[in-house]
Short mmCIF file of N, CA and C in Angstrom, two decimals:
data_model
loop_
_atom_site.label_atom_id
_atom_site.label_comp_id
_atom_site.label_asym_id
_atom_site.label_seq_id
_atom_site.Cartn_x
_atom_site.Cartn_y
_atom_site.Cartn_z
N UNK A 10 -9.54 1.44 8.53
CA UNK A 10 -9.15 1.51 7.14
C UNK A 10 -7.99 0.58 6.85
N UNK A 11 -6.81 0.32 8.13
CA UNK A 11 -5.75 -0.51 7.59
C UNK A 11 -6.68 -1.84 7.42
N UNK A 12 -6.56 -2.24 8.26
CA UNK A 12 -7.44 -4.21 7.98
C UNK A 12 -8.33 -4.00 6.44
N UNK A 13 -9.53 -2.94 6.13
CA UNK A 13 -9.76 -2.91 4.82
C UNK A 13 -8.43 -3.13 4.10
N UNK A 14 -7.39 -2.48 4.02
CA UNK A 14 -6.41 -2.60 2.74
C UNK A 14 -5.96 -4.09 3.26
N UNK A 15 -5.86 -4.50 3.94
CA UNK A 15 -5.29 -5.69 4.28
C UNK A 15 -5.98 -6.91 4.73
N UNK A 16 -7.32 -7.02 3.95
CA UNK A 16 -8.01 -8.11 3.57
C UNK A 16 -7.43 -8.72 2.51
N UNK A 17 -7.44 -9.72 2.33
CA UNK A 17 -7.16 -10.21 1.03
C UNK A 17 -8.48 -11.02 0.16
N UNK A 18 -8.95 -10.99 -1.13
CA UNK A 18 -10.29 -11.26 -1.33
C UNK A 18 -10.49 -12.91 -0.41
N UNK A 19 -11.69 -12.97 0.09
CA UNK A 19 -12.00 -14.03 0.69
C UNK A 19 -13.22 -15.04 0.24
N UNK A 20 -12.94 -15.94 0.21
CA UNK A 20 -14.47 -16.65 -0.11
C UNK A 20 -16.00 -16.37 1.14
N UNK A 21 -17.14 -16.77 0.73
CA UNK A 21 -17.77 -16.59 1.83
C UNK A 21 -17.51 -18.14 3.07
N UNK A 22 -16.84 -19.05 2.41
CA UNK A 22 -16.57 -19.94 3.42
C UNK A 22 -15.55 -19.11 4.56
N UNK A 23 -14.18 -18.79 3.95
CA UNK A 23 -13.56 -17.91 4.56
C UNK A 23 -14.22 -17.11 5.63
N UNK A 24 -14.83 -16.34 4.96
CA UNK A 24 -15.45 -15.00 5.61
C UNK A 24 -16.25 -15.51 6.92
N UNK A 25 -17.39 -16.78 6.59
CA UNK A 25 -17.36 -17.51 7.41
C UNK A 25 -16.86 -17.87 8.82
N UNK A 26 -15.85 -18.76 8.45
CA UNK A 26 -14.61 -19.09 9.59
C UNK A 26 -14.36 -17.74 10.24
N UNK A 27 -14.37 -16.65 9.92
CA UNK A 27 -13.03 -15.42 10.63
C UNK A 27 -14.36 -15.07 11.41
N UNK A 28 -15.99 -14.76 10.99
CA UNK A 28 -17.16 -14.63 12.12
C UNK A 28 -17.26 -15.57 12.80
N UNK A 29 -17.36 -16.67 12.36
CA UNK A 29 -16.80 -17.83 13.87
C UNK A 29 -16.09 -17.47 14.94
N UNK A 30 -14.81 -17.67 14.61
CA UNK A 30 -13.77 -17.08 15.27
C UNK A 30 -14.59 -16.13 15.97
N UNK A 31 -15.23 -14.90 15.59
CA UNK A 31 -15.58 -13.54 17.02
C UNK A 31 -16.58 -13.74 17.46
N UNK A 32 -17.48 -14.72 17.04
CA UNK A 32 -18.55 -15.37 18.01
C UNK A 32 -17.87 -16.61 18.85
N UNK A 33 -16.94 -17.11 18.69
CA UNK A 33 -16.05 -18.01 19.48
C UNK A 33 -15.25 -17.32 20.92
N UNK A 34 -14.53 -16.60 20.14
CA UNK A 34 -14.28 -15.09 21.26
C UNK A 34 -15.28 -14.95 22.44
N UNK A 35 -16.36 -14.60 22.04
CA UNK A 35 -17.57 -13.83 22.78
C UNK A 35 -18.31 -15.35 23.64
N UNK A 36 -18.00 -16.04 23.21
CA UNK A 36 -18.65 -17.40 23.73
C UNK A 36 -17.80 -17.30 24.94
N UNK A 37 -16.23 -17.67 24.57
CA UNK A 37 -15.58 -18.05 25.85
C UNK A 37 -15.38 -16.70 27.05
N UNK A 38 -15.93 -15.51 26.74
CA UNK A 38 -15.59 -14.43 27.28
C UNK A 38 -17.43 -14.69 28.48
N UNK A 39 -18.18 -15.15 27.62
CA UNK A 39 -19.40 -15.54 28.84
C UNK A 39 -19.24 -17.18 29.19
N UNK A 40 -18.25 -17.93 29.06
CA UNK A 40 -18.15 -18.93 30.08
C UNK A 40 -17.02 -18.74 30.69
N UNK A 41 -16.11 -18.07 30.54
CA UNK A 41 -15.14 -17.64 31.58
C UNK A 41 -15.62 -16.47 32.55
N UNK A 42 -15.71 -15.52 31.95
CA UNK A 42 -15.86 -14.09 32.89
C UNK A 42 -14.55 -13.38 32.44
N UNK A 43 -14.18 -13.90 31.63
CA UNK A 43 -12.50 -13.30 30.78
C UNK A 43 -12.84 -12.60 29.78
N UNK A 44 -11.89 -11.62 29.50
CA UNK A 44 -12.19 -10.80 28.24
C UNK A 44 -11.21 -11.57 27.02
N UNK A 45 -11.54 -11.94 25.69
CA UNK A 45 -10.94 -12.26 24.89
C UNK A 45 -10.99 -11.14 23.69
N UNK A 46 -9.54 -11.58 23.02
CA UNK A 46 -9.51 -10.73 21.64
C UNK A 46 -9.56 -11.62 20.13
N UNK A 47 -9.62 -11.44 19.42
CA UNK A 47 -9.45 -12.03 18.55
C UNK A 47 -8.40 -11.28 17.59
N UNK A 48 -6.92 -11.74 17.72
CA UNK A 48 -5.37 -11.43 17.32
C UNK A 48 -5.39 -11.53 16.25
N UNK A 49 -4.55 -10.56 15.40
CA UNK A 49 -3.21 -10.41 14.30
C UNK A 49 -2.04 -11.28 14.98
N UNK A 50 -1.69 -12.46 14.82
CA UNK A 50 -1.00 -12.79 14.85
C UNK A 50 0.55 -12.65 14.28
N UNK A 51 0.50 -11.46 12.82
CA UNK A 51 1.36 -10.81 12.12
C UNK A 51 0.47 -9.45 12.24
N UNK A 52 1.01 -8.63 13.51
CA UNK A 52 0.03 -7.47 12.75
C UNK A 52 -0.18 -6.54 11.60
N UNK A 53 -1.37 -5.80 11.53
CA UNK A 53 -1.57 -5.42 10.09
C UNK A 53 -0.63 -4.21 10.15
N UNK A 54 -0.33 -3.73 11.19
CA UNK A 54 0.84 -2.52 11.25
C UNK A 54 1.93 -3.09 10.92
N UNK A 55 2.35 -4.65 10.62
CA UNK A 55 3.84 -4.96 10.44
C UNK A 55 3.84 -5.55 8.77
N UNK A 56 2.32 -5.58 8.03
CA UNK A 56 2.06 -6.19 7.04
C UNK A 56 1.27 -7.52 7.06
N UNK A 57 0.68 -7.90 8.24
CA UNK A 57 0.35 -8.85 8.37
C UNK A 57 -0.90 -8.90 7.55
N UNK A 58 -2.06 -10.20 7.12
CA UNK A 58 -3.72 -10.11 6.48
C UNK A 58 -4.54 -9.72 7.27
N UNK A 59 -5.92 -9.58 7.49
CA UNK A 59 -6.57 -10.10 8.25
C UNK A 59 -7.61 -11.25 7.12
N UNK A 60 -7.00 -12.59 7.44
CA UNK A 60 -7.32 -13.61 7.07
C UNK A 60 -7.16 -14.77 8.28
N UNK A 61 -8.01 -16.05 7.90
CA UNK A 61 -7.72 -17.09 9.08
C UNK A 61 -6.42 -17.33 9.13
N UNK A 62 -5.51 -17.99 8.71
CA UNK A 62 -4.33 -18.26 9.38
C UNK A 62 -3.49 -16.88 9.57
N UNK A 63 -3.96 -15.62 9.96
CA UNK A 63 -3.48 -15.07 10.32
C UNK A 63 -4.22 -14.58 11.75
N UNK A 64 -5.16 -14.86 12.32
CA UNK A 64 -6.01 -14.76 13.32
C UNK A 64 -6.20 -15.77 14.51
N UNK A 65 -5.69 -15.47 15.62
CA UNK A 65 -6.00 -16.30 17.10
C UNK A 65 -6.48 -15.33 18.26
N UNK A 66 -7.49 -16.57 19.20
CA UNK A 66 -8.06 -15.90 20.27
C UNK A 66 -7.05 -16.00 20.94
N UNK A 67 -7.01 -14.59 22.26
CA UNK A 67 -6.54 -14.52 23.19
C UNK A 67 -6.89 -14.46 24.26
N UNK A 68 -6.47 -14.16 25.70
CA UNK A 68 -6.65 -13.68 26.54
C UNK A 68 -6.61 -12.14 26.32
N UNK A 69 -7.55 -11.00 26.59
CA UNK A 69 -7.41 -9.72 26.62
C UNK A 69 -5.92 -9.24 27.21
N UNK A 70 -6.02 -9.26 28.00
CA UNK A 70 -4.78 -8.77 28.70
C UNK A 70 -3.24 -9.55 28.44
N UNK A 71 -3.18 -10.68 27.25
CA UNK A 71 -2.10 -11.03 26.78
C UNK A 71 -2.07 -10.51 25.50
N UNK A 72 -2.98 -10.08 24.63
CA UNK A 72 -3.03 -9.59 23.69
C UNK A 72 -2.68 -7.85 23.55
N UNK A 73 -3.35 -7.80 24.78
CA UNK A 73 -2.59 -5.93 24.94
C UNK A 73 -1.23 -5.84 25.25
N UNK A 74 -0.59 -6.74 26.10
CA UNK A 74 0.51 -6.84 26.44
C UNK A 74 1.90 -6.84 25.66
N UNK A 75 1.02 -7.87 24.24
CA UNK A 75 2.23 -8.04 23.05
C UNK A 75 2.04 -7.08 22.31
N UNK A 76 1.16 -6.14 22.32
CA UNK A 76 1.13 -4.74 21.45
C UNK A 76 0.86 -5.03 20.12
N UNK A 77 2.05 -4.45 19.21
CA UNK A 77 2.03 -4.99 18.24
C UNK A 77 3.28 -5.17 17.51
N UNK A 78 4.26 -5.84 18.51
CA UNK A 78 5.42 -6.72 18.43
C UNK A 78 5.02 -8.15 17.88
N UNK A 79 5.96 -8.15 16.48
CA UNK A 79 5.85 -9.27 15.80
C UNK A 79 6.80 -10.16 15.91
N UNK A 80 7.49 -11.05 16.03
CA UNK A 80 8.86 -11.87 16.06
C UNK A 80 8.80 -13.32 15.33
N UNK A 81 8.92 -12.87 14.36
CA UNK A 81 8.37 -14.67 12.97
C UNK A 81 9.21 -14.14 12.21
#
């Protein structure tokens, strides 16, 4: 329910790009053997969007690590 309130309206190009992005994820997670996330880079617990420039892949286990500690 938070990420719903914290969409912001998107185009379908937008909308686009951000399913990229988790089929991009899932790509490198079967040519690595790595688990990836696809990040809040501002999380939505600190106010962050879920929009593209608010979204990067990670490594799984660097993304759990930073929780959801923001520092910007």
């Amino acid at each position: 329910a938070a990420k719903r309130n914290q969409t912001p309206e998107l185009s379908d190009e937008e909308k686009k790009a951000i399913e990229d992005m988790y089929w991009h994820c899932r790509d490198l997670e079967v040519i690595s053997g790595q688990k990836y996330h696809v990040d809040h880079i501002k999380p939505i617990s600190k106010g962050g969007l879920h929009c593209l420039s608010n979204l990067q892949v990670l490594p799984a286990d660097l993304n759990m690590s930073k929780g959801n500690s923001y520092h910007g």
